[in-house]
mmCIF file of C-alpha atoms and ligand atoms in Angstrom:
data_model
loop_
_atom_site.group_PDB
_atom_site.id
_atom_site.type_symbol
_atom_site.label_atom_id
_atom_site.label_comp_id
_atom_site.label_asym_id
_atom_site.label_seq_id
_atom_site.Cartn_x
_atom_site.Cartn_y
_atom_site.Cartn_z
ATOM 1 C CA MET A 12 -27.898 3.593 -49.986
ATOM 2 C CA ASN A 13 -30.650 1.979 -52.038
ATOM 3 C CA PHE A 14 -29.205 -0.978 -52.803
ATOM 4 C CA CYS A 15 -28.241 -3.896 -51.245
ATOM 5 C CA SER A 16 -24.296 -4.484 -52.247
ATOM 6 C CA HIS A 17 -24.701 -7.809 -51.186
ATOM 7 C CA CYS A 18 -27.723 -8.749 -53.813
ATOM 8 C CA GLY A 19 -28.405 -6.346 -55.373
ATOM 9 C CA GLY A 20 -32.220 -5.987 -54.968
ATOM 10 C CA PRO A 21 -33.468 -2.205 -53.003
ATOM 11 C CA VAL A 22 -33.003 -2.402 -49.264
ATOM 12 C CA VAL A 23 -35.637 -0.878 -46.706
ATOM 13 C CA LEU A 24 -34.414 1.665 -43.268
ATOM 14 C CA GLN A 25 -35.986 -0.278 -40.505
ATOM 15 C CA VAL A 26 -34.042 -1.255 -37.048
ATOM 16 C CA PRO A 27 -33.631 -5.125 -37.071
ATOM 17 C CA GLU A 28 -34.209 -7.386 -33.634
ATOM 18 C CA ASP A 29 -32.244 -6.524 -30.270
ATOM 19 C CA ASP A 30 -31.327 -3.315 -32.210
ATOM 20 C CA GLU A 31 -32.498 0.489 -31.066
ATOM 21 C CA ARG A 32 -31.036 2.461 -34.450
ATOM 22 C CA PRO A 33 -32.399 2.578 -38.022
ATOM 23 C CA ARG A 34 -30.421 -0.032 -40.329
ATOM 24 C CA HIS A 35 -30.143 -0.050 -43.827
ATOM 25 C CA VAL A 36 -31.797 -4.384 -44.323
ATOM 26 C CA CYS A 37 -32.453 -6.241 -47.338
ATOM 27 C CA PRO A 38 -35.510 -8.196 -47.226
ATOM 28 C CA SER A 39 -34.284 -10.112 -50.055
ATOM 29 C CA CYS A 40 -30.869 -11.848 -48.687
ATOM 30 C CA GLY A 41 -31.099 -10.437 -45.321
ATOM 31 C CA THR A 42 -28.102 -9.149 -44.531
ATOM 32 C CA ILE A 43 -28.017 -5.935 -41.991
ATOM 33 C CA HIS A 44 -26.127 -2.597 -43.392
ATOM 34 C CA TYR A 45 -23.738 -0.821 -41.116
ATOM 35 C CA GLN A 46 -22.364 2.347 -41.585
ATOM 36 C CA ASN A 47 -19.951 3.464 -38.803
ATOM 37 C CA PRO A 48 -17.887 6.581 -38.232
ATOM 38 C CA LYS A 49 -14.891 6.921 -40.340
ATOM 39 C CA LEU A 50 -11.688 7.176 -38.621
ATOM 40 C CA VAL A 51 -8.714 10.259 -40.493
ATOM 41 C CA VAL A 52 -5.152 10.065 -39.275
ATOM 42 C CA GLY A 53 -2.519 13.026 -39.857
ATOM 43 C CA CYS A 54 0.321 13.951 -38.720
ATOM 44 C CA ILE A 55 2.167 17.265 -37.119
ATOM 45 C CA PRO A 56 5.321 17.204 -39.210
ATOM 46 C CA VAL A 57 7.936 19.458 -37.088
ATOM 47 C CA TRP A 58 11.608 19.946 -38.571
ATOM 48 C CA GLU A 59 13.381 22.344 -35.799
ATOM 49 C CA ASP A 60 11.203 25.025 -34.530
ATOM 50 C CA ARG A 61 9.219 24.722 -37.663
ATOM 51 C CA ILE A 62 5.653 22.842 -38.633
ATOM 52 C CA LEU A 63 5.298 21.402 -42.859
ATOM 53 C CA MET A 64 1.763 22.409 -43.694
ATOM 54 C CA CYS A 65 0.463 22.425 -47.205
ATOM 55 C CA ARG A 66 -1.741 24.474 -48.988
ATOM 56 C CA ARG A 67 -4.941 22.509 -51.115
ATOM 57 C CA ASN A 68 -4.382 21.277 -54.841
ATOM 58 C CA ILE A 69 -8.414 19.106 -54.072
ATOM 59 C CA GLU A 70 -10.601 20.797 -53.311
ATOM 60 C CA PRO A 71 -12.667 20.380 -50.791
ATOM 61 C CA ARG A 72 -11.081 24.131 -49.750
ATOM 62 C CA LYS A 73 -8.520 23.816 -52.572
ATOM 63 C CA GLY A 74 -6.040 26.714 -51.882
ATOM 64 C CA TYR A 75 -6.278 27.138 -48.342
ATOM 65 C CA TRP A 76 -3.544 25.398 -45.824
ATOM 66 C CA THR A 77 -3.693 21.811 -43.617
ATOM 67 C CA LEU A 78 -1.482 19.585 -41.961
ATOM 68 C CA PRO A 79 -1.187 16.129 -44.335
ATOM 69 C CA ALA A 80 -3.963 13.980 -43.033
ATOM 70 C CA GLY A 81 -6.989 12.008 -44.722
ATOM 71 C CA PHE A 82 -8.786 8.090 -44.275
ATOM 72 C CA LEU A 83 -7.015 5.020 -42.738
ATOM 73 C CA GLU A 84 -7.120 2.575 -45.617
ATOM 74 C CA ASN A 85 -7.640 -1.499 -43.986
ATOM 75 C CA GLY A 86 -4.419 -3.171 -43.608
ATOM 76 C CA GLU A 87 -2.392 -0.326 -41.970
ATOM 77 C CA THR A 88 -1.871 1.342 -38.883
ATOM 78 C CA ALA A 89 -3.087 4.238 -37.375
ATOM 79 C CA ALA A 90 0.134 5.956 -37.746
ATOM 80 C CA ALA A 91 1.301 4.485 -40.650
ATOM 81 C CA GLY A 92 -2.175 5.434 -42.622
ATOM 82 C CA ALA A 93 -0.208 8.774 -41.153
ATOM 83 C CA ARG A 94 2.743 9.020 -42.929
ATOM 84 C CA ARG A 95 1.069 7.741 -46.004
ATOM 85 C CA GLU A 96 -1.315 10.753 -46.132
ATOM 86 C CA THR A 97 2.238 12.852 -45.014
ATOM 87 C CA LEU A 98 3.619 11.415 -47.798
ATOM 88 C CA GLU A 99 1.793 11.889 -49.996
ATOM 89 C CA GLU A 100 0.605 15.455 -49.166
ATOM 90 C CA THR A 101 3.837 16.180 -49.540
ATOM 91 C CA ALA A 102 7.123 14.218 -50.357
ATOM 92 C CA SER A 103 8.463 13.649 -47.430
ATOM 93 C CA THR A 104 8.996 11.322 -44.626
ATOM 94 C CA VAL A 105 8.360 11.475 -40.591
ATOM 95 C CA THR A 106 9.311 9.608 -38.257
ATOM 96 C CA ASP A 107 8.410 9.637 -34.359
ATOM 97 C CA LEU A 108 4.955 9.336 -34.452
ATOM 98 C CA GLU A 109 3.153 10.003 -31.278
ATOM 99 C CA PRO A 110 -0.501 9.938 -30.326
ATOM 100 C CA TYR A 111 -1.132 13.448 -29.798
ATOM 101 C CA LEU A 112 -4.971 14.312 -30.370
ATOM 102 C CA MET A 113 -8.600 13.193 -31.028
ATOM 103 C CA VAL A 114 -10.886 14.968 -32.625
ATOM 104 C CA ASP A 115 -14.244 13.943 -32.903
ATOM 105 C CA ILE A 116 -16.057 15.430 -35.636
ATOM 106 C CA VAL A 117 -19.595 14.456 -34.779
ATOM 107 C CA HIS A 118 -21.703 15.504 -37.534
ATOM 108 C CA ILE A 119 -20.093 14.089 -40.569
ATOM 109 C CA HIS A 120 -19.096 11.329 -38.537
ATOM 110 C CA GLN A 121 -15.267 11.133 -38.840
ATOM 111 C CA ILE A 122 -12.576 10.992 -36.186
ATOM 112 C CA TYR A 123 -9.430 12.462 -36.646
ATOM 113 C CA LEU A 124 -6.514 10.953 -34.504
ATOM 114 C CA MET A 125 -3.393 13.577 -34.996
ATOM 115 C CA PHE A 126 -0.071 12.421 -34.116
ATOM 116 C CA ARG A 127 3.157 14.514 -33.660
ATOM 117 C CA SER A 128 6.209 13.501 -35.403
ATOM 118 C CA ARG A 129 9.273 14.554 -37.148
ATOM 119 C CA LEU A 130 10.571 14.804 -40.807
ATOM 120 C CA LEU A 131 13.748 12.870 -40.946
ATOM 121 C CA ALA A 132 15.449 15.570 -42.884
ATOM 122 C CA PRO A 133 13.628 19.252 -44.203
ATOM 123 C CA ASP A 134 13.191 17.512 -47.592
ATOM 124 C CA PHE A 135 9.000 17.682 -50.057
ATOM 125 C CA HIS A 136 8.020 19.423 -52.636
ATOM 126 C CA PRO A 137 4.110 20.596 -54.387
ATOM 127 C CA THR A 138 2.505 17.157 -55.012
ATOM 128 C CA ARG A 139 -0.503 17.225 -57.473
ATOM 129 C CA GLU A 140 -2.803 17.061 -53.839
ATOM 130 C CA SER A 141 -0.631 19.701 -52.311
ATOM 131 C CA SER A 142 -0.440 23.158 -54.360
ATOM 132 C CA GLU A 143 2.753 24.797 -51.981
ATOM 133 C CA VAL A 144 4.505 22.287 -49.482
ATOM 134 C CA LYS A 145 6.349 24.953 -46.564
ATOM 135 C CA LEU A 146 7.972 24.270 -43.199
ATOM 136 C CA LEU A 147 6.172 27.705 -41.110
ATOM 137 C CA GLY A 148 7.696 28.898 -37.795
ATOM 138 C CA GLU A 149 3.869 29.874 -35.266
ATOM 139 C CA ALA A 150 5.058 33.723 -36.943
ATOM 140 C CA ASP A 151 3.996 32.506 -39.887
ATOM 141 C CA ILE A 152 0.974 30.377 -40.071
ATOM 142 C CA PRO A 153 -2.417 31.788 -42.640
ATOM 143 C CA TRP A 154 -4.377 31.181 -39.450
ATOM 144 C CA ASN A 155 -6.967 32.999 -41.888
ATOM 145 C CA ASP A 156 -6.838 30.294 -44.880
ATOM 146 C CA ILE A 157 -6.631 27.078 -41.997
ATOM 147 C CA ALA A 158 -8.272 24.822 -44.548
ATOM 148 C CA PHE A 159 -10.477 22.637 -41.471
ATOM 149 C CA LYS A 160 -11.286 23.729 -37.925
ATOM 150 C CA VAL A 161 -9.392 20.465 -36.211
ATOM 151 C CA VAL A 162 -6.476 21.283 -38.244
ATOM 152 C CA GLU A 163 -7.200 24.769 -36.661
ATOM 153 C CA LYS A 164 -7.541 22.755 -33.499
ATOM 154 C CA THR A 165 -4.359 20.317 -33.902
ATOM 155 C CA LEU A 166 -1.552 24.035 -34.696
ATOM 156 C CA ARG A 167 -2.952 25.784 -31.135
ATOM 157 C CA HIS A 168 -3.287 22.973 -29.250
ATOM 158 C CA TYR A 169 0.294 21.720 -29.696
ATOM 159 C CA LEU A 170 1.337 25.684 -30.220
ATOM 160 C CA GLN A 171 0.338 26.171 -26.540
ATOM 161 C CA ASP A 172 1.495 22.359 -24.887
ATOM 162 C CA ARG A 173 5.071 22.831 -26.560
ATOM 163 C CA PRO A 174 6.914 25.875 -24.530
ATOM 164 C CA SER A 175 6.089 23.497 -21.428
ATOM 165 C CA GLY A 176 8.068 19.794 -23.485
ATOM 166 C CA ARG A 177 5.164 18.673 -21.950
ATOM 167 C CA PHE A 178 2.514 17.048 -24.650
ATOM 168 C CA VAL A 179 -0.108 14.689 -22.832
ATOM 169 C CA PHE A 180 -2.417 13.553 -25.548
ATOM 170 C CA ARG A 181 -5.472 15.086 -25.817
ATOM 171 C CA THR A 182 -9.471 14.842 -26.763
ATOM 172 C CA ASP A 183 -11.850 17.406 -28.592
ATOM 173 C CA LYS A 184 -14.673 17.849 -30.514
ATOM 174 C CA ILE A 185 -16.935 19.420 -33.182
ATOM 175 C CA ASP A 186 -20.667 18.813 -33.439
ATOM 176 C CA ASN A 187 -23.000 21.746 -35.162
ATOM 177 C CA ARG A 188 -25.329 19.555 -35.953
ATOM 178 C CA ARG A 189 -27.646 22.468 -33.686
ATOM 179 C CA LEU A 190 -26.462 25.275 -36.498
ATOM 180 C CA ILE A 191 -28.265 22.571 -39.006
ATOM 181 C CA GLY A 192 -31.285 22.246 -36.664
ATOM 182 C CA SER A 193 -31.173 25.875 -36.059
ATOM 183 C CA MET B 28 -19.312 -6.834 -52.793
ATOM 184 C CA ASN B 29 -21.162 -7.290 -55.796
ATOM 185 C CA PHE B 30 -23.248 -4.360 -56.728
ATOM 186 C CA CYS B 31 -24.148 -1.093 -55.669
ATOM 187 C CA SER B 32 -25.443 0.208 -52.876
ATOM 188 C CA HIS B 33 -25.722 4.099 -55.353
ATOM 189 C CA CYS B 34 -27.729 2.475 -58.171
ATOM 190 C CA GLY B 35 -27.840 -1.048 -57.905
ATOM 191 C CA GLY B 36 -25.528 -2.357 -61.353
ATOM 192 C CA PRO B 37 -22.572 -4.843 -60.693
ATOM 193 C CA VAL B 38 -19.303 -3.172 -59.241
ATOM 194 C CA VAL B 39 -15.888 -3.802 -60.457
ATOM 195 C CA LEU B 40 -12.722 -4.091 -59.109
ATOM 196 C CA GLN B 41 -10.503 -1.503 -60.268
ATOM 197 C CA VAL B 42 -7.807 1.367 -60.007
ATOM 198 C CA PRO B 43 -9.136 4.158 -59.882
ATOM 199 C CA GLU B 44 -6.909 7.478 -61.734
ATOM 200 C CA ASP B 45 -5.327 9.020 -59.230
ATOM 201 C CA ASP B 46 -5.692 6.578 -57.295
ATOM 202 C CA GLU B 47 -2.964 3.521 -55.825
ATOM 203 C CA ARG B 48 -5.474 1.024 -54.218
ATOM 204 C CA PRO B 49 -8.476 -1.291 -55.869
ATOM 205 C CA ARG B 50 -12.126 -0.376 -54.871
ATOM 206 C CA HIS B 51 -15.223 -1.337 -56.037
ATOM 207 C CA VAL B 52 -16.220 1.334 -58.538
ATOM 208 C CA CYS B 53 -19.945 1.597 -60.083
ATOM 209 C CA PRO B 54 -19.703 2.371 -63.813
ATOM 210 C CA SER B 55 -23.090 2.935 -64.742
ATOM 211 C CA CYS B 56 -23.272 6.335 -61.778
ATOM 212 C CA GLY B 57 -19.164 6.098 -61.429
ATOM 213 C CA THR B 58 -19.926 5.996 -57.506
ATOM 214 C CA ILE B 59 -16.643 5.040 -56.149
ATOM 215 C CA HIS B 60 -17.064 2.402 -52.493
ATOM 216 C CA TYR B 61 -14.401 3.041 -50.843
ATOM 217 C CA GLN B 62 -13.850 0.247 -47.503
ATOM 218 C CA ASN B 63 -12.555 1.337 -43.866
ATOM 219 C CA PRO B 64 -11.275 0.277 -40.805
ATOM 220 C CA LYS B 65 -13.796 0.282 -37.808
ATOM 221 C CA LEU B 66 -13.256 1.963 -34.719
ATOM 222 C CA VAL B 67 -14.976 0.329 -31.416
ATOM 223 C CA VAL B 68 -15.043 1.908 -28.762
ATOM 224 C CA GLY B 69 -14.754 0.480 -25.169
ATOM 225 C CA CYS B 70 -14.157 1.291 -21.598
ATOM 226 C CA ILE B 71 -11.810 -0.414 -18.326
ATOM 227 C CA PRO B 72 -14.936 0.426 -15.554
ATOM 228 C CA VAL B 73 -13.281 0.277 -12.104
ATOM 229 C CA TRP B 74 -14.931 0.591 -9.154
ATOM 230 C CA GLU B 75 -12.499 0.999 -6.391
ATOM 231 C CA ASP B 76 -9.684 -1.742 -7.247
ATOM 232 C CA ARG B 77 -11.707 -3.759 -9.439
ATOM 233 C CA ILE B 78 -12.661 -3.873 -12.843
ATOM 234 C CA LEU B 79 -16.475 -5.025 -14.269
ATOM 235 C CA MET B 80 -15.852 -7.670 -16.628
ATOM 236 C CA CYS B 81 -18.595 -9.151 -18.404
ATOM 237 C CA ARG B 82 -18.863 -12.926 -19.792
ATOM 238 C CA ARG B 83 -20.689 -13.312 -23.426
ATOM 239 C CA ASN B 84 -23.560 -13.994 -23.993
ATOM 240 C CA ILE B 85 -23.720 -13.781 -27.698
ATOM 241 C CA GLU B 86 -20.845 -15.320 -30.731
ATOM 242 C CA PRO B 87 -18.210 -15.066 -31.121
ATOM 243 C CA ARG B 88 -16.555 -15.824 -27.819
ATOM 244 C CA LYS B 89 -19.387 -17.181 -26.171
ATOM 245 C CA GLY B 90 -18.603 -17.697 -22.816
ATOM 246 C CA TYR B 91 -15.707 -15.811 -23.157
ATOM 247 C CA TRP B 92 -15.179 -13.248 -19.676
ATOM 248 C CA THR B 93 -14.736 -9.613 -21.630
ATOM 249 C CA LEU B 94 -14.622 -5.553 -21.095
ATOM 250 C CA PRO B 95 -17.596 -3.449 -22.233
ATOM 251 C CA ALA B 96 -16.258 -2.398 -26.203
ATOM 252 C CA GLY B 97 -18.840 -2.480 -29.797
ATOM 253 C CA PHE B 98 -18.224 0.092 -32.636
ATOM 254 C CA LEU B 99 -18.332 2.972 -33.084
ATOM 255 C CA GLU B 100 -22.404 4.810 -33.965
ATOM 256 C CA ASN B 101 -22.269 7.423 -36.233
ATOM 257 C CA GLY B 102 -23.924 10.535 -34.888
ATOM 258 C CA GLU B 103 -22.348 9.967 -31.098
ATOM 259 C CA THR B 104 -18.700 10.757 -29.637
ATOM 260 C CA ALA B 105 -15.924 8.288 -29.023
ATOM 261 C CA ALA B 106 -16.435 8.289 -25.039
ATOM 262 C CA ALA B 107 -19.889 8.704 -25.078
ATOM 263 C CA GLY B 108 -19.899 4.881 -27.606
ATOM 264 C CA ALA B 109 -17.946 3.669 -24.402
ATOM 265 C CA ARG B 110 -20.621 5.123 -21.884
ATOM 266 C CA ARG B 111 -23.212 3.435 -24.044
ATOM 267 C CA GLU B 112 -21.902 0.309 -24.867
ATOM 268 C CA THR B 113 -20.811 0.201 -20.984
ATOM 269 C CA LEU B 114 -24.526 0.139 -20.177
ATOM 270 C CA GLU B 115 -25.507 -1.770 -23.015
ATOM 271 C CA GLU B 116 -23.604 -4.416 -21.904
ATOM 272 C CA THR B 117 -22.809 -4.519 -17.761
ATOM 273 C CA ALA B 118 -26.264 -2.078 -17.178
ATOM 274 C CA SER B 119 -24.090 0.167 -15.731
ATOM 275 C CA THR B 120 -23.037 3.669 -15.828
ATOM 276 C CA VAL B 121 -19.512 5.490 -16.029
ATOM 277 C CA THR B 122 -17.892 8.372 -15.550
ATOM 278 C CA ASP B 123 -15.305 10.147 -15.877
ATOM 279 C CA LEU B 124 -13.124 8.988 -19.494
ATOM 280 C CA GLU B 125 -10.105 9.479 -20.116
ATOM 281 C CA PRO B 126 -8.254 7.402 -23.197
ATOM 282 C CA TYR B 127 -5.939 5.359 -22.468
ATOM 283 C CA LEU B 128 -5.328 2.474 -24.805
ATOM 284 C CA MET B 129 -5.800 2.487 -28.878
ATOM 285 C CA VAL B 130 -4.930 -1.465 -30.464
ATOM 286 C CA ASP B 131 -4.391 -1.292 -34.189
ATOM 287 C CA ILE B 132 -5.882 -4.931 -35.355
ATOM 288 C CA VAL B 133 -4.170 -4.244 -38.566
ATOM 289 C CA HIS B 134 -5.802 -8.296 -40.021
ATOM 290 C CA ILE B 135 -9.927 -7.684 -39.134
ATOM 291 C CA HIS B 136 -9.784 -3.689 -40.031
ATOM 292 C CA GLN B 137 -10.476 -2.362 -36.575
ATOM 293 C CA ILE B 138 -9.025 0.342 -34.184
ATOM 294 C CA TYR B 139 -9.506 -0.350 -31.030
ATOM 295 C CA LEU B 140 -9.854 2.471 -28.373
ATOM 296 C CA MET B 141 -10.142 1.664 -24.823
ATOM 297 C CA PHE B 142 -10.693 4.434 -21.625
ATOM 298 C CA ARG B 143 -10.144 4.541 -18.079
ATOM 299 C CA SER B 144 -13.169 4.836 -16.234
ATOM 300 C CA ARG B 145 -14.496 4.546 -12.959
ATOM 301 C CA LEU B 146 -18.657 3.061 -12.031
ATOM 302 C CA LEU B 147 -20.661 5.877 -10.885
ATOM 303 C CA ALA B 148 -21.384 3.492 -8.247
ATOM 304 C CA PRO B 149 -21.416 -0.039 -7.806
ATOM 305 C CA ASP B 150 -24.391 -0.718 -9.845
ATOM 306 C CA PHE B 151 -24.718 -3.621 -12.460
ATOM 307 C CA HIS B 152 -26.627 -6.725 -13.731
ATOM 308 C CA PRO B 153 -26.778 -9.367 -16.279
ATOM 309 C CA THR B 154 -28.074 -8.606 -19.455
ATOM 310 C CA ARG B 155 -28.741 -9.482 -23.445
ATOM 311 C CA GLU B 156 -25.432 -9.256 -24.367
ATOM 312 C CA SER B 157 -24.002 -10.760 -20.899
ATOM 313 C CA SER B 158 -24.555 -13.414 -18.578
ATOM 314 C CA GLU B 159 -22.989 -12.020 -15.854
ATOM 315 C CA VAL B 160 -21.279 -8.894 -14.714
ATOM 316 C CA LYS B 161 -18.373 -8.981 -11.489
ATOM 317 C CA LEU B 162 -16.045 -6.684 -10.211
ATOM 318 C CA LEU B 163 -12.485 -8.978 -9.835
ATOM 319 C CA GLY B 164 -9.914 -7.932 -8.323
ATOM 320 C CA GLU B 165 -6.413 -7.974 -10.211
ATOM 321 C CA ALA B 166 -6.327 -12.073 -8.844
ATOM 322 C CA ASP B 167 -9.342 -13.110 -10.021
ATOM 323 C CA ILE B 168 -9.038 -12.277 -13.380
ATOM 324 C CA PRO B 169 -9.968 -15.082 -15.839
ATOM 325 C CA TRP B 170 -7.061 -14.773 -17.787
ATOM 326 C CA ASN B 171 -8.026 -18.558 -19.483
ATOM 327 C CA ASP B 172 -10.877 -17.260 -20.686
ATOM 328 C CA ILE B 173 -10.682 -14.397 -21.616
ATOM 329 C CA ALA B 174 -12.778 -13.908 -25.369
ATOM 330 C CA PHE B 175 -10.566 -11.714 -26.856
ATOM 331 C CA LYS B 176 -6.715 -10.413 -27.568
ATOM 332 C CA VAL B 177 -7.067 -6.908 -27.589
ATOM 333 C CA VAL B 178 -9.099 -7.179 -23.781
ATOM 334 C CA GLU B 179 -6.171 -9.017 -22.488
ATOM 335 C CA LYS B 180 -3.497 -6.466 -23.582
ATOM 336 C CA THR B 181 -6.117 -3.488 -22.269
ATOM 337 C CA LEU B 182 -5.981 -5.564 -18.920
ATOM 338 C CA ARG B 183 -1.885 -6.265 -18.596
ATOM 339 C CA HIS B 184 -1.200 -2.709 -19.395
ATOM 340 C CA TYR B 185 -3.410 -1.337 -17.192
ATOM 341 C CA LEU B 186 -2.273 -3.719 -14.330
ATOM 342 C CA GLN B 187 0.938 -2.781 -15.164
ATOM 343 C CA ASP B 188 0.419 1.162 -15.268
ATOM 344 C CA ARG B 189 -1.441 1.392 -12.191
ATOM 345 C CA PRO B 190 1.069 1.165 -9.593
ATOM 346 C CA SER B 191 1.791 3.982 -10.247
ATOM 347 C CA GLY B 192 -0.542 5.556 -10.527
ATOM 348 C CA ARG B 193 0.593 7.286 -13.999
ATOM 349 C CA PHE B 194 -1.279 6.370 -17.418
ATOM 350 C CA VAL B 195 0.350 7.991 -19.736
ATOM 351 C CA PHE B 196 -1.870 7.148 -23.097
ATOM 352 C CA ARG B 197 -0.671 3.569 -24.829
ATOM 353 C CA THR B 198 -1.296 2.484 -28.572
ATOM 354 C CA ASP B 199 0.109 -1.077 -29.054
ATOM 355 C CA LYS B 200 -1.085 -3.211 -32.728
ATOM 356 C CA ILE B 201 -1.715 -7.074 -32.819
ATOM 357 C CA ASP B 202 -1.654 -8.303 -36.425
ATOM 358 C CA ASN B 203 -1.859 -11.818 -37.427
ATOM 359 C CA ARG B 204 -1.709 -11.408 -41.381
ATOM 360 C CA ARG B 205 0.994 -13.498 -41.252
ATOM 361 C CA LEU B 206 0.232 -16.944 -39.469
ATOM 362 C CA ILE B 207 -3.089 -16.750 -41.981
ATOM 363 C CA GLY B 208 -0.459 -16.922 -44.921
ATOM 364 C CA SER B 209 1.827 -19.796 -43.452
HETATM 365 ZN ZN1 ZN C 11 -29.650 -8.956 -49.931
HETATM 366 ZN ZN1 ZN C 12 -23.528 2.636 -59.791
#
C-alpha cells in the first residue's frame, strides 16, 4: 500500500495512538488503513460415498485437484459463499451445509472455513475455473496432485471421521513463517 | 474507495472480466481492489460458574456490557486473536479455547467467531477499553445493557447449552438489510 484510498495522498507506516501495530496511516486526511485476514469458504460436496473434486483451470496450481472454495464476498453468509463457490467451480448445487473445519493459514493471512455438504443430485460439469469435475471414491483421490495443503488436510480429517459417522467441528493450522525465515 | 492504494490514480467501479460483481478497479495500473468481510474473534471467559464481562469504555456502545472480541490481525490464528483481545479488554489470560459459535453479520460484512474458554485465574481489572470488568453469574447478566446483539446471542446459546454440558459448535446469523430498506 503506497497511497490513501480515500484522499490519494501518500501513506506512511506508523503505530497509531492507542495501537500496538504499525498501520498504513494517511497524514493528509488521517485515515488508518487496517489490513486483516480474509475468510475463504468451501465445501466437501458428497454424493453417496464419493467426494466431488475439481481440477483447477486457473492459476495458482492450475492442473491440480481441489475442493471448491474461494473468498467470502461482502453481503453473503459463510454458508452462502461456500454454496456459490461450489456452483461456480463445479456447476453443482449443495445442501445441508455443516461447518466442519477451520484452518488458520497464518503466513498468508487466510482463514479457511470448510463445510460438509451433500450434492442435491449427481449433476456437475467442467466450468471456466475447473477443467475436470469428478466424483471420487476414497481410493481414487489423487493425493500427489492436490492443489493446496488445506485441501489435503480437509480430506484427511473427513475420511478419518467418516467411518464413525461422528463429525465434530475441528480446527487446524498451517504456518510456514519459520520456513521462509530459515 | 476513491483512489488506487498502489499507484494513487482514481479508481472506477466496474465488473472485471470473468467476474460477476462490481469492484474498485484502477484503469492506470490495472489493480482490482477486492473488499471482503472481516473476521471478529472473541471469548466467553469462564471462571467456575461465572462469565467475565466488560463494560465498554470506547465507542461504539460506550457504557454497555460486552464479551471481549475484536478484529483478527494478520499473522495470528483465530484463537490467538481471541486470547489477545481478552487480554487487551480485561487484563486476563484465558486457556482451553474451543470454537463455539460463528455468527454471520451480513449487513456490516463481519463474521464473528466466539470461543469458549477458561480463565487461568480470577485476575482481571479495568483497561483502556473497559471501564469495568466483572465475573457475572447467570442471574447478574445485564440483558438490557448488552452492547451488541451478537454478544446477547453468544450468552444465550452458551447458557442454554451449559446445563447439559454438551457444547456443539453452532452457527447463527444477523441480517438487518431488509430493515434498512424498509
Ligand atoms: Zn488520506
Ligand atoms: Zn493503480
